[in-house]
Tab-separated table of N, CA and C and ligand atoms in Angstrom:
chain	number	residue	atom	x	y	z
A	142	MET	N	-8.663	-22.657	-3.844
A	142	MET	CA	-7.557	-21.722	-3.553
A	142	MET	C	-8.132	-20.334	-3.274
A	143	ARG	N	-7.996	-19.867	-2.046
A	143	ARG	CA	-8.491	-18.525	-1.673
A	143	ARG	C	-7.411	-17.491	-1.978
A	144	LYS	N	-7.777	-16.541	-2.847
A	144	LYS	CA	-6.795	-15.567	-3.308
A	144	LYS	C	-7.305	-14.152	-3.000
A	145	ALA	N	-6.423	-13.304	-2.490
A	145	ALA	CA	-6.838	-11.932	-2.162
A	145	ALA	C	-5.830	-10.944	-2.712
A	146	VAL	N	-6.307	-9.700	-2.872
A	146	VAL	CA	-5.402	-8.623	-3.273
A	146	VAL	C	-5.365	-7.573	-2.167
A	147	CYS	N	-4.171	-7.076	-1.865
A	147	CYS	CA	-3.996	-5.909	-0.977
A	147	CYS	C	-3.520	-4.771	-1.876
A	148	PRO	N	-4.412	-3.875	-2.285
A	148	PRO	CA	-4.004	-2.800	-3.204
A	148	PRO	C	-3.564	-1.538	-2.465
A	149	GLY	N	-2.770	-0.725	-3.138
A	149	GLY	CA	-2.380	0.547	-2.542
A	149	GLY	C	-1.355	1.256	-3.395
A	150	SER	N	-0.956	2.441	-2.925
A	150	SER	CA	0.079	3.201	-3.627
A	150	SER	C	1.465	2.862	-3.077
A	151	PHE	N	1.536	2.613	-1.781
A	151	PHE	CA	2.781	2.160	-1.126
A	151	PHE	C	3.965	3.075	-1.463
A	152	ASP	N	3.804	4.363	-1.208
A	152	ASP	CA	4.862	5.333	-1.566
A	152	ASP	C	5.429	6.002	-0.318
A	153	PRO	N	6.197	5.309	0.520
A	153	PRO	CA	6.648	3.926	0.419
A	153	PRO	C	5.833	3.007	1.339
A	154	VAL	N	6.158	1.708	1.276
A	154	VAL	CA	5.528	0.734	2.180
A	154	VAL	C	5.907	1.084	3.629
A	155	THR	N	4.897	0.974	4.516
A	155	THR	CA	5.126	1.256	5.953
A	155	THR	C	4.873	-0.020	6.770
A	156	ASN	N	5.197	0.063	8.057
A	156	ASN	CA	4.916	-1.084	8.931
A	156	ASN	C	3.416	-1.315	9.073
A	157	GLY	N	2.622	-0.262	8.878
A	157	GLY	CA	1.161	-0.421	8.912
A	157	GLY	C	0.689	-1.272	7.743
A	158	HIS	N	1.231	-1.014	6.540
A	158	HIS	CA	0.886	-1.851	5.380
A	158	HIS	C	1.279	-3.308	5.655
A	159	LEU	N	2.490	-3.479	6.202
A	159	LEU	CA	2.996	-4.844	6.398
A	159	LEU	C	2.178	-5.595	7.444
A	160	ASP	N	1.635	-4.868	8.403
A	160	ASP	CA	0.745	-5.471	9.399
A	160	ASP	C	-0.488	-6.058	8.681
A	161	ILE	N	-1.075	-5.272	7.784
A	161	ILE	CA	-2.277	-5.744	7.071
A	161	ILE	C	-1.921	-6.891	6.113
A	162	ILE	N	-0.801	-6.763	5.408
A	162	ILE	CA	-0.393	-7.818	4.460
A	162	ILE	C	-0.123	-9.121	5.218
A	163	SER	N	0.558	-9.020	6.331
A	163	SER	CA	0.893	-10.211	7.120
A	163	SER	C	-0.382	-10.904	7.621
A	164	ARG	N	-1.334	-10.102	8.121
A	164	ARG	CA	-2.578	-10.702	8.652
A	164	ARG	C	-3.416	-11.264	7.508
A	165	THR	N	-3.362	-10.632	6.335
A	165	THR	CA	-4.097	-11.169	5.171
A	165	THR	C	-3.465	-12.489	4.732
A	166	SER	N	-2.149	-12.562	4.786
A	166	SER	CA	-1.463	-13.791	4.330
A	166	SER	C	-1.809	-14.977	5.228
A	167	ALA	N	-2.211	-14.688	6.477
A	167	ALA	CA	-2.606	-15.776	7.379
A	167	ALA	C	-4.034	-16.251	7.102
A	168	LEU	N	-4.807	-15.449	6.385
A	168	LEU	CA	-6.218	-15.776	6.139
A	168	LEU	C	-6.465	-16.384	4.760
A	169	PHE	N	-5.567	-16.102	3.809
A	169	PHE	CA	-5.767	-16.543	2.421
A	169	PHE	C	-4.618	-17.451	1.981
A	170	ASP	N	-4.907	-18.291	0.960
A	170	ASP	CA	-3.854	-19.174	0.435
A	170	ASP	C	-2.812	-18.364	-0.316
A	171	GLU	N	-3.302	-17.368	-1.051
A	171	GLU	CA	-2.418	-16.582	-1.910
A	171	GLU	C	-2.793	-15.109	-1.800
A	172	VAL	N	-1.807	-14.244	-1.685
A	172	VAL	CA	-2.063	-12.797	-1.589
A	172	VAL	C	-1.211	-12.078	-2.632
A	173	VAL	N	-1.850	-11.197	-3.390
A	173	VAL	CA	-1.118	-10.351	-4.334
A	173	VAL	C	-1.157	-8.919	-3.795
A	174	VAL	N	0.006	-8.354	-3.569
A	174	VAL	CA	0.070	-6.936	-3.198
A	174	VAL	C	0.139	-6.175	-4.515
A	175	ALA	N	-0.894	-5.373	-4.787
A	175	ALA	CA	-0.997	-4.724	-6.097
A	175	ALA	C	-0.767	-3.221	-5.950
A	176	ILE	N	0.239	-2.745	-6.656
A	176	ILE	CA	0.630	-1.337	-6.556
A	176	ILE	C	0.020	-0.557	-7.711
A	177	GLY	N	-0.814	0.414	-7.374
A	177	GLY	CA	-1.450	1.241	-8.399
A	177	GLY	C	-0.397	2.078	-9.119
A	178	VAL	N	-0.325	1.888	-10.433
A	178	VAL	CA	0.665	2.608	-11.241
A	178	VAL	C	-0.103	3.599	-12.111
A	179	ASN	N	-0.504	4.689	-11.478
A	179	ASN	CA	-1.278	5.691	-12.206
A	179	ASN	C	-0.302	6.707	-12.801
A	180	LYS	N	-0.120	6.649	-14.142
A	180	LYS	CA	0.908	7.499	-14.767
A	180	LYS	C	0.635	8.985	-14.523
A	181	ALA	N	-0.639	9.358	-14.417
A	181	ALA	CA	-0.981	10.769	-14.191
A	181	ALA	C	-0.473	11.245	-12.828
A	182	LYS	N	-0.307	10.281	-11.890
A	182	LYS	CA	0.128	10.672	-10.540
A	182	LYS	C	1.621	10.450	-10.343
A	183	ALA	N	2.321	9.999	-11.403
A	183	ALA	CA	3.731	9.608	-11.255
A	183	ALA	C	4.591	10.735	-10.693
A	184	SER	N	4.341	11.990	-11.144
A	184	SER	CA	5.196	13.088	-10.694
A	184	SER	C	4.934	13.431	-9.226
A	185	ALA	N	3.785	13.008	-8.710
A	185	ALA	CA	3.470	13.291	-7.306
A	185	ALA	C	4.097	12.258	-6.371
A	186	ARG	N	4.635	11.192	-6.928
A	186	ARG	CA	5.198	10.119	-6.098
A	186	ARG	C	6.651	10.408	-5.747
A	187	LEU	N	7.067	9.964	-4.559
A	187	LEU	CA	8.477	10.094	-4.182
A	187	LEU	C	9.288	8.972	-4.837
A	188	PHE	N	8.667	7.793	-4.962
A	188	PHE	CA	9.352	6.635	-5.543
A	188	PHE	C	8.629	6.192	-6.814
A	189	SER	N	9.416	5.745	-7.796
A	189	SER	CA	8.818	5.255	-9.041
A	189	SER	C	8.092	3.929	-8.766
A	190	ALA	N	7.290	3.513	-9.734
A	190	ALA	CA	6.578	2.234	-9.596
A	190	ALA	C	7.577	1.097	-9.392
A	191	GLU	N	8.660	1.115	-10.159
A	191	GLU	CA	9.665	0.043	-10.057
A	191	GLU	C	10.290	0.025	-8.661
A	192	GLU	N	10.559	1.211	-8.131
A	192	GLU	CA	11.172	1.285	-6.790
A	192	GLU	C	10.194	0.795	-5.723
A	193	ARG	N	8.932	1.182	-5.868
A	193	ARG	CA	7.928	0.751	-4.883
A	193	ARG	C	7.737	-0.768	-4.937
A	194	ILE	N	7.739	-1.307	-6.149
A	194	ILE	CA	7.606	-2.763	-6.299
A	194	ILE	C	8.809	-3.460	-5.654
A	195	ALA	N	10.019	-2.963	-5.930
A	195	ALA	CA	11.231	-3.599	-5.386
A	195	ALA	C	11.219	-3.565	-3.856
A	196	MET	N	10.794	-2.431	-3.277
A	196	MET	CA	10.761	-2.334	-1.809
A	196	MET	C	9.736	-3.307	-1.225
A	197	LEU	N	8.576	-3.413	-1.897
A	197	LEU	CA	7.558	-4.340	-1.386
A	197	LEU	C	8.008	-5.786	-1.525
A	198	GLU	N	8.704	-6.093	-2.622
A	198	GLU	CA	9.189	-7.473	-2.789
A	198	GLU	C	10.141	-7.827	-1.656
A	199	GLN	N	11.014	-6.900	-1.317
A	199	GLN	CA	11.957	-7.156	-0.221
A	199	GLN	C	11.213	-7.289	1.114
A	200	ALA	N	10.251	-6.379	1.342
A	200	ALA	CA	9.527	-6.388	2.620
A	200	ALA	C	8.628	-7.620	2.767
A	201	CYS	N	8.133	-8.131	1.630
A	201	CYS	CA	7.198	-9.261	1.693
A	201	CYS	C	7.898	-10.614	1.537
A	202	ALA	N	9.209	-10.595	1.359
A	202	ALA	CA	9.944	-11.847	1.160
A	202	ALA	C	9.696	-12.875	2.281
A	203	PRO	N	9.533	-12.443	3.544
A	203	PRO	CA	9.300	-13.443	4.599
A	203	PRO	C	7.958	-14.176	4.477
A	204	PHE	N	7.014	-13.622	3.724
A	204	PHE	CA	5.694	-14.264	3.604
A	204	PHE	C	5.699	-15.170	2.375
A	205	GLY	N	5.605	-16.457	2.587
A	205	GLY	CA	5.738	-17.417	1.488
A	205	GLY	C	4.625	-17.357	0.461
A	206	ASN	N	3.442	-16.833	0.839
A	206	ASN	CA	2.297	-16.863	-0.084
A	206	ASN	C	1.945	-15.467	-0.630
A	207	VAL	N	2.894	-14.533	-0.550
A	207	VAL	CA	2.627	-13.156	-1.013
A	207	VAL	C	3.489	-12.824	-2.227
A	208	THR	N	2.847	-12.319	-3.281
A	208	THR	CA	3.587	-11.825	-4.444
A	208	THR	C	3.244	-10.345	-4.645
A	209	VAL	N	4.029	-9.678	-5.458
A	209	VAL	CA	3.853	-8.240	-5.664
A	209	VAL	C	3.697	-7.973	-7.157
A	210	ALA	N	2.766	-7.091	-7.500
A	210	ALA	CA	2.563	-6.753	-8.919
A	210	ALA	C	2.163	-5.291	-9.038
A	211	GLY	N	2.456	-4.686	-10.181
A	211	GLY	CA	1.949	-3.351	-10.459
A	211	GLY	C	0.686	-3.489	-11.299
A	212	PHE	N	-0.214	-2.523	-11.177
A	212	PHE	CA	-1.374	-2.553	-12.076
A	212	PHE	C	-1.714	-1.135	-12.523
A	213	GLU	N	-2.189	-1.055	-13.764
A	213	GLU	CA	-2.647	0.225	-14.312
A	213	GLU	C	-4.147	0.123	-14.503
A	214	GLY	N	-4.846	1.226	-14.389
A	214	GLY	CA	-6.287	1.201	-14.649
A	214	GLY	C	-7.055	0.743	-13.437
A	215	LEU	N	-8.178	0.084	-13.702
A	215	LEU	CA	-9.085	-0.275	-12.611
A	215	LEU	C	-8.595	-1.477	-11.813
A	216	LEU	N	-8.765	-1.389	-10.508
A	216	LEU	CA	-8.440	-2.520	-9.636
A	216	LEU	C	-9.320	-3.724	-9.983
A	217	THR	N	-10.564	-3.453	-10.324
A	217	THR	CA	-11.472	-4.554	-10.644
A	217	THR	C	-11.016	-5.310	-11.901
A	218	SER	N	-10.401	-4.616	-12.866
A	218	SER	CA	-9.883	-5.307	-14.057
A	218	SER	C	-8.728	-6.209	-13.644
A	219	PHE	N	-7.881	-5.700	-12.740
A	219	PHE	CA	-6.760	-6.516	-12.236
A	219	PHE	C	-7.308	-7.769	-11.543
A	220	CYS	N	-8.366	-7.587	-10.752
A	220	CYS	CA	-8.967	-8.732	-10.045
A	220	CYS	C	-9.490	-9.759	-11.047
A	221	GLU	N	-10.201	-9.279	-12.053
A	221	GLU	CA	-10.752	-10.216	-13.057
A	221	GLU	C	-9.647	-10.963	-13.783
A	222	GLU	N	-8.616	-10.209	-14.201
A	222	GLU	CA	-7.519	-10.826	-14.969
A	222	GLU	C	-6.765	-11.863	-14.153
A	223	ASN	N	-6.802	-11.708	-12.810
A	223	ASN	CA	-6.004	-12.602	-11.965
A	223	ASN	C	-6.859	-13.564	-11.128
A	224	GLY	N	-8.132	-13.641	-11.441
A	224	GLY	CA	-9.012	-14.579	-10.729
A	224	GLY	C	-9.118	-14.277	-9.242
A	225	ILE	N	-9.169	-12.991	-8.906
A	225	ILE	CA	-9.223	-12.578	-7.491
A	225	ILE	C	-10.633	-12.091	-7.146
A	226	LYS	N	-11.194	-12.614	-6.053
A	226	LYS	CA	-12.556	-12.226	-5.665
A	226	LYS	C	-12.600	-11.515	-4.320
A	227	ALA	N	-11.424	-11.264	-3.729
A	227	ALA	CA	-11.396	-10.585	-2.425
A	227	ALA	C	-10.355	-9.467	-2.431
A	228	ILE	N	-10.835	-8.263	-2.096
A	228	ILE	CA	-9.949	-7.101	-1.932
A	228	ILE	C	-9.837	-6.860	-0.433
A	229	VAL	N	-8.623	-6.799	0.088
A	229	VAL	CA	-8.456	-6.556	1.522
A	229	VAL	C	-7.881	-5.159	1.736
A	230	LYS	N	-8.555	-4.402	2.602
A	230	LYS	CA	-8.121	-3.038	2.925
A	230	LYS	C	-7.998	-2.908	4.439
A	231	GLY	N	-7.015	-2.143	4.882
A	231	GLY	CA	-6.898	-1.827	6.300
A	231	GLY	C	-7.721	-0.590	6.608
A	232	LEU	N	-8.389	-0.603	7.746
A	232	LEU	CA	-9.148	0.583	8.198
A	232	LEU	C	-8.475	1.124	9.443
A	233	ARG	N	-7.994	2.375	9.353
A	233	ARG	CA	-7.296	2.959	10.504
A	233	ARG	C	-8.266	3.603	11.476
A	234	ALA	N	-9.279	4.240	10.937
A	234	ALA	CA	-10.196	5.021	11.785
A	234	ALA	C	-11.513	5.193	11.035
A	235	VAL	N	-12.519	5.701	11.739
A	235	VAL	CA	-13.828	5.912	11.120
A	235	VAL	C	-13.700	6.816	9.897
A	236	SER	N	-12.736	7.748	9.970
A	236	SER	CA	-12.560	8.689	8.856
A	236	SER	C	-12.183	7.986	7.560
A	237	ASP	N	-11.579	6.808	7.645
A	237	ASP	CA	-11.256	6.039	6.428
A	237	ASP	C	-12.507	5.428	5.812
A	238	PHE	N	-13.517	5.225	6.677
A	238	PHE	CA	-14.600	4.330	6.294
A	238	PHE	C	-15.459	4.829	5.136
A	239	ASP	N	-15.839	6.109	5.157
A	239	ASP	CA	-16.764	6.621	4.137
A	239	ASP	C	-16.238	6.363	2.730
A	240	TYR	N	-14.978	6.753	2.492
A	240	TYR	CA	-14.410	6.615	1.150
A	240	TYR	C	-14.176	5.144	0.800
A	241	GLU	N	-13.729	4.380	1.791
A	241	GLU	CA	-13.477	2.955	1.530
A	241	GLU	C	-14.783	2.215	1.219
A	242	LEU	N	-15.850	2.594	1.935
A	242	LEU	CA	-17.150	1.956	1.674
A	242	LEU	C	-17.618	2.281	0.257
A	243	GLN	N	-17.457	3.546	-0.121
A	243	GLN	CA	-17.868	3.978	-1.464
A	243	GLN	C	-17.092	3.193	-2.537
A	244	MET	N	-15.768	3.059	-2.334
A	244	MET	CA	-14.962	2.308	-3.315
A	244	MET	C	-15.360	0.838	-3.330
A	245	ALA	N	-15.618	0.271	-2.148
A	245	ALA	CA	-16.001	-1.144	-2.067
A	245	ALA	C	-17.303	-1.377	-2.836
A	246	GLN	N	-18.250	-0.464	-2.653
A	246	GLN	CA	-19.546	-0.624	-3.327
A	246	GLN	C	-19.414	-0.419	-4.829
A	247	MET	N	-18.601	0.562	-5.230
A	247	MET	CA	-18.359	0.766	-6.659
A	247	MET	C	-17.698	-0.478	-7.268
A	248	ASN	N	-16.665	-0.986	-6.590
A	248	ASN	CA	-15.948	-2.148	-7.130
A	248	ASN	C	-16.866	-3.362	-7.254
A	249	SER	N	-17.717	-3.590	-6.245
A	249	SER	CA	-18.572	-4.779	-6.328
A	249	SER	C	-19.714	-4.577	-7.320
A	250	SER	N	-19.983	-3.308	-7.684
A	250	SER	CA	-20.995	-3.080	-8.729
A	250	SER	C	-20.404	-3.354	-10.120
A	251	LEU	N	-19.072	-3.328	-10.213
A	251	LEU	CA	-18.418	-3.513	-11.510
A	251	LEU	C	-18.154	-4.984	-11.822
A	252	VAL	N	-17.649	-5.706	-10.824
A	252	VAL	CA	-17.343	-7.133	-11.029
A	252	VAL	C	-17.694	-7.905	-9.759
A	253	ASP	N	-17.595	-9.220	-9.871
A	253	ASP	CA	-17.907	-10.092	-8.748
A	253	ASP	C	-16.719	-10.104	-7.773
A	254	VAL	N	-16.693	-9.115	-6.886
A	254	VAL	CA	-15.579	-9.030	-5.929
A	254	VAL	C	-16.097	-8.480	-4.609
A	255	GLU	N	-15.580	-9.011	-3.515
A	255	GLU	CA	-15.952	-8.515	-2.182
A	255	GLU	C	-14.771	-7.754	-1.599
A	256	THR	N	-15.071	-6.705	-0.804
A	256	THR	CA	-14.002	-6.020	-0.072
A	256	THR	C	-14.101	-6.411	1.393
A	257	ILE	N	-12.963	-6.778	1.949
A	257	ILE	CA	-12.895	-7.179	3.362
A	257	ILE	C	-12.033	-6.148	4.083
A	258	PHE	N	-12.579	-5.596	5.159
A	258	PHE	CA	-11.828	-4.593	5.924
A	258	PHE	C	-11.194	-5.234	7.155
A	259	ILE	N	-9.918	-4.945	7.345
A	259	ILE	CA	-9.205	-5.414	8.539
A	259	ILE	C	-8.835	-4.184	9.365
A	260	PRO	N	-9.224	-4.183	10.653
A	260	PRO	CA	-8.856	-3.015	11.465
A	260	PRO	C	-7.342	-2.965	11.670
A	261	THR	N	-6.767	-1.821	11.401
A	261	THR	CA	-5.329	-1.635	11.611
A	261	THR	C	-4.989	-1.852	13.076
A	262	SER	N	-3.861	-2.454	13.354
A	262	SER	CA	-3.420	-2.593	14.752
A	262	SER	C	-3.273	-1.205	15.364
A	263	PRO	N	-3.703	-1.049	16.641
A	263	PRO	CA	-3.733	0.289	17.256
A	263	PRO	C	-2.413	1.041	17.142
A	264	GLU	N	-1.291	0.327	17.210
A	264	GLU	CA	0.001	1.061	17.176
A	264	GLU	C	0.272	1.708	15.825
A	265	TYR	N	-0.536	1.341	14.812
A	265	TYR	CA	-0.340	1.935	13.483
A	265	TYR	C	-1.532	2.775	13.034
A	266	SER	N	-2.444	3.079	13.952
A	266	SER	CA	-3.697	3.713	13.530
A	266	SER	C	-3.486	5.128	12.975
A	267	PHE	N	-2.355	5.733	13.278
A	267	PHE	CA	-2.076	7.104	12.801
A	267	PHE	C	-1.167	7.098	11.573
A	268	LEU	N	-0.784	5.921	11.136
A	268	LEU	CA	0.310	5.821	10.165
A	268	LEU	C	-0.180	5.917	8.719
A	269	ALA	N	0.480	6.786	7.951
A	269	ALA	CA	0.184	6.923	6.519
A	269	ALA	C	1.499	7.254	5.823
A	270	SER	N	1.686	6.746	4.605
A	270	SER	CA	2.919	7.035	3.860
A	270	SER	C	3.138	8.539	3.732
A	271	SER	N	2.043	9.279	3.499
A	271	SER	CA	2.182	10.727	3.298
A	271	SER	C	2.770	11.401	4.541
A	272	LEU	N	2.321	10.951	5.741
A	272	LEU	CA	2.841	11.544	6.980
A	272	LEU	C	4.284	11.142	7.229
A	273	VAL	N	4.599	9.888	6.897
A	273	VAL	CA	5.985	9.413	7.051
A	273	VAL	C	6.908	10.307	6.222
A	274	LYS	N	6.499	10.587	4.967
A	274	LYS	CA	7.327	11.416	4.079
A	274	LYS	C	7.472	12.832	4.643
A	275	GLU	N	6.341	13.376	5.136
A	275	GLU	CA	6.386	14.748	5.646
A	275	GLU	C	7.279	14.851	6.882
A	276	VAL	N	7.094	13.902	7.808
A	276	VAL	CA	7.897	13.940	9.043
A	276	VAL	C	9.379	13.749	8.714
A	277	ALA	N	9.668	12.793	7.814
A	277	ALA	CA	11.068	12.534	7.452
A	277	ALA	C	11.678	13.742	6.737
A	278	THR	N	10.891	14.422	5.914
A	278	THR	CA	11.384	15.607	5.194
A	278	THR	C	11.910	16.663	6.156
A	279	PHE	N	11.220	16.793	7.310
A	279	PHE	CA	11.625	17.819	8.270
A	279	PHE	C	12.493	17.247	9.395
A	280	GLY	N	13.074	16.068	9.136
A	280	GLY	CA	14.062	15.526	10.073
A	280	GLY	C	13.501	14.748	11.245
A	281	GLY	N	12.196	14.466	11.233
A	281	GLY	CA	11.604	13.687	12.332
A	281	GLY	C	12.010	12.214	12.237
A	282	ASP	N	11.896	11.543	13.368
A	282	ASP	CA	12.323	10.143	13.455
A	282	ASP	C	11.169	9.213	13.048
A	283	VAL	N	11.327	8.536	11.906
A	283	VAL	CA	10.284	7.600	11.449
A	283	VAL	C	10.807	6.158	11.484
A	284	SER	N	11.875	5.948	12.253
A	284	SER	CA	12.538	4.639	12.215
A	284	SER	C	11.660	3.506	12.737
A	285	ARG	N	10.651	3.819	13.550
A	285	ARG	CA	9.778	2.747	14.055
A	285	ARG	C	8.580	2.503	13.132
A	286	LEU	N	8.493	3.302	12.080
A	286	LEU	CA	7.286	3.257	11.244
A	286	LEU	C	7.476	2.564	9.901
A	287	VAL	N	8.718	2.378	9.497
A	287	VAL	CA	9.018	1.719	8.204
A	287	VAL	C	10.146	0.722	8.419
A	288	PRO	N	10.256	-0.304	7.544
A	288	PRO	CA	11.395	-1.214	7.670
A	288	PRO	C	12.708	-0.453	7.513
A	289	GLU	N	13.773	-1.025	8.089
A	289	GLU	CA	15.081	-0.343	8.104
A	289	GLU	C	15.563	0.007	6.694
A	290	PHE	N	15.391	-0.916	5.750
A	290	PHE	CA	15.908	-0.651	4.395
A	290	PHE	C	15.067	0.434	3.701
A	291	VAL	N	13.796	0.542	4.057
A	291	VAL	CA	12.952	1.615	3.484
A	291	VAL	C	13.400	2.959	4.052
A	292	LEU	N	13.717	2.970	5.350
A	292	LEU	CA	14.210	4.205	5.969
A	292	LEU	C	15.473	4.679	5.244
A	293	ALA	N	16.357	3.740	4.912
A	293	ALA	CA	17.605	4.108	4.225
A	293	ALA	C	17.297	4.722	2.862
A	294	ARG	N	16.350	4.104	2.120
A	294	ARG	CA	16.021	4.647	0.779
A	294	ARG	C	15.302	5.984	0.868
A	295	LEU	N	14.476	6.102	1.901
A	295	LEU	CA	13.744	7.354	2.113
A	295	LEU	C	14.731	8.486	2.418
A	296	THR	N	15.664	8.205	3.300
A	296	THR	CA	16.661	9.216	3.686
A	296	THR	C	17.466	9.637	2.462
A	297	GLU	N	17.842	8.629	1.666
A	297	GLU	CA	18.643	8.876	0.460
A	297	GLU	C	17.848	9.721	-0.554
A	298	ARG	N	16.585	9.349	-0.785
A	298	ARG	CA	15.773	10.059	-1.773
A	298	ARG	C	15.503	11.507	-1.351
A	299	LEU	N	15.249	11.704	-0.043
A	299	LEU	CA	14.986	13.067	0.428
A	299	LEU	C	16.241	13.928	0.319
A	300	ALA	N	17.398	13.305	0.537
A	300	ALA	CA	18.672	14.046	0.386
A	300	ALA	C	18.875	14.418	-1.082
A	301	GLU	N	18.557	13.495	-1.999
A	301	GLU	CA	18.669	13.780	-3.443
A	301	GLU	C	17.766	14.957	-3.813
A	302	LYS	N	16.540	14.919	-3.268
A	302	LYS	CA	15.581	15.993	-3.578
A	302	LYS	C	16.082	17.337	-3.060
A	303	ARG	N	16.655	17.289	-1.844
A	303	ARG	CA	17.160	18.537	-1.234
A	303	ARG	C	18.301	19.112	-2.064
A	304	SER	N	19.191	18.211	-2.563
A	304	SER	CA	20.330	18.759	-3.313
A	304	SER	C	19.908	19.183	-4.711
A	305	ALA	N	18.809	18.609	-5.231
A	305	ALA	CA	18.305	19.034	-6.544
A	305	ALA	C	17.594	20.371	-6.452
A	306	ALA	N	17.013	20.663	-5.289
A	306	ALA	CA	16.267	21.920	-5.136
A	306	ALA	C	16.638	22.568	-3.813
A	307	PRO	N	17.893	23.053	-3.670
A	307	PRO	CA	18.304	23.641	-2.397
A	307	PRO	C	17.424	24.825	-2.013
A	308	GLY	N	17.064	24.852	-0.742
A	308	GLY	CA	16.221	25.956	-0.243
A	308	GLY	C	14.747	25.705	-0.451
A	309	ALA	N	14.383	24.643	-1.226
A	309	ALA	CA	12.956	24.389	-1.479
A	309	ALA	C	12.306	23.694	-0.296
B	463	PNS	O1	-2.759	3.622	-0.941
B	463	PNS	P1	-3.928	4.300	-1.599
B	463	PNS	O2	-3.492	5.580	-2.285
B	463	PNS	O3	-5.082	4.496	-0.657
B	463	PNS	O4	-4.402	3.286	-2.763
B	463	PNS	C1	-5.512	3.612	-3.537
B	463	PNS	C2	-5.783	2.540	-4.618
B	463	PNS	C3	-4.570	2.407	-5.531
B	463	PNS	C4	-6.056	1.219	-3.944
B	463	PNS	C5	-7.038	3.037	-5.368
B	463	PNS	O5	-6.846	4.358	-5.754
B	463	PNS	C6	-7.373	2.187	-6.563
B	463	PNS	O6	-7.970	1.139	-6.412
B	463	PNS	N1	-6.960	2.672	-7.756
B	463	PNS	C7	-7.171	1.997	-9.004
B	463	PNS	C8	-8.172	2.751	-9.882
B	463	PNS	C9	-9.584	2.284	-9.575
B	463	PNS	O7	-9.913	1.119	-9.612
B	463	PNS	N2	-10.453	3.281	-9.287
B	463	PNS	C10	-11.833	3.055	-8.938
B	463	PNS	C11	-11.998	2.904	-7.449
B	463	PNS	S1	-13.666	2.606	-6.999
């Protein structure tokens, strides 16, 4: 049984993430999408861990071999606990590579795990959750970049934030 993990923050999940998850699901028997739940970073997130997990579960429902989980602490501990030997990451551009290579080498120095890089599809090479949030905050159209139900939650959350801090 070939099992892989697609880790990330997914705040929120984008069509770029789903492109990588979908292509990983075609290569492995089982895929776990693992959402980093770093409590120290919780206040910096737009969506809570529970909300991010729920959105990913909905977005990944069409893939029969994909499950979603949250993890705290090291990704390598999550891999060991779940019998996972492959970490799959999307690479958007050369600029992603330095840090991803460093993490891949650190992770494989800690436990028996390989990192596999999948090149992001060109139409998503500029896509990042942080940019989606920024563009949406200022009223830009991100409807082609996230699933429809994520767009609805994003719009709702940004409106809540605006009414909680008018003028901010
Ligand atoms: O979507 P992101 O923010 O690029 O995801 C980063 C994530 C969650 C995959 C990465 O920060 C991570 O693996 N965090 C878990 C903590 C860990 O294992 N740190 C050591 C990395 S070498």
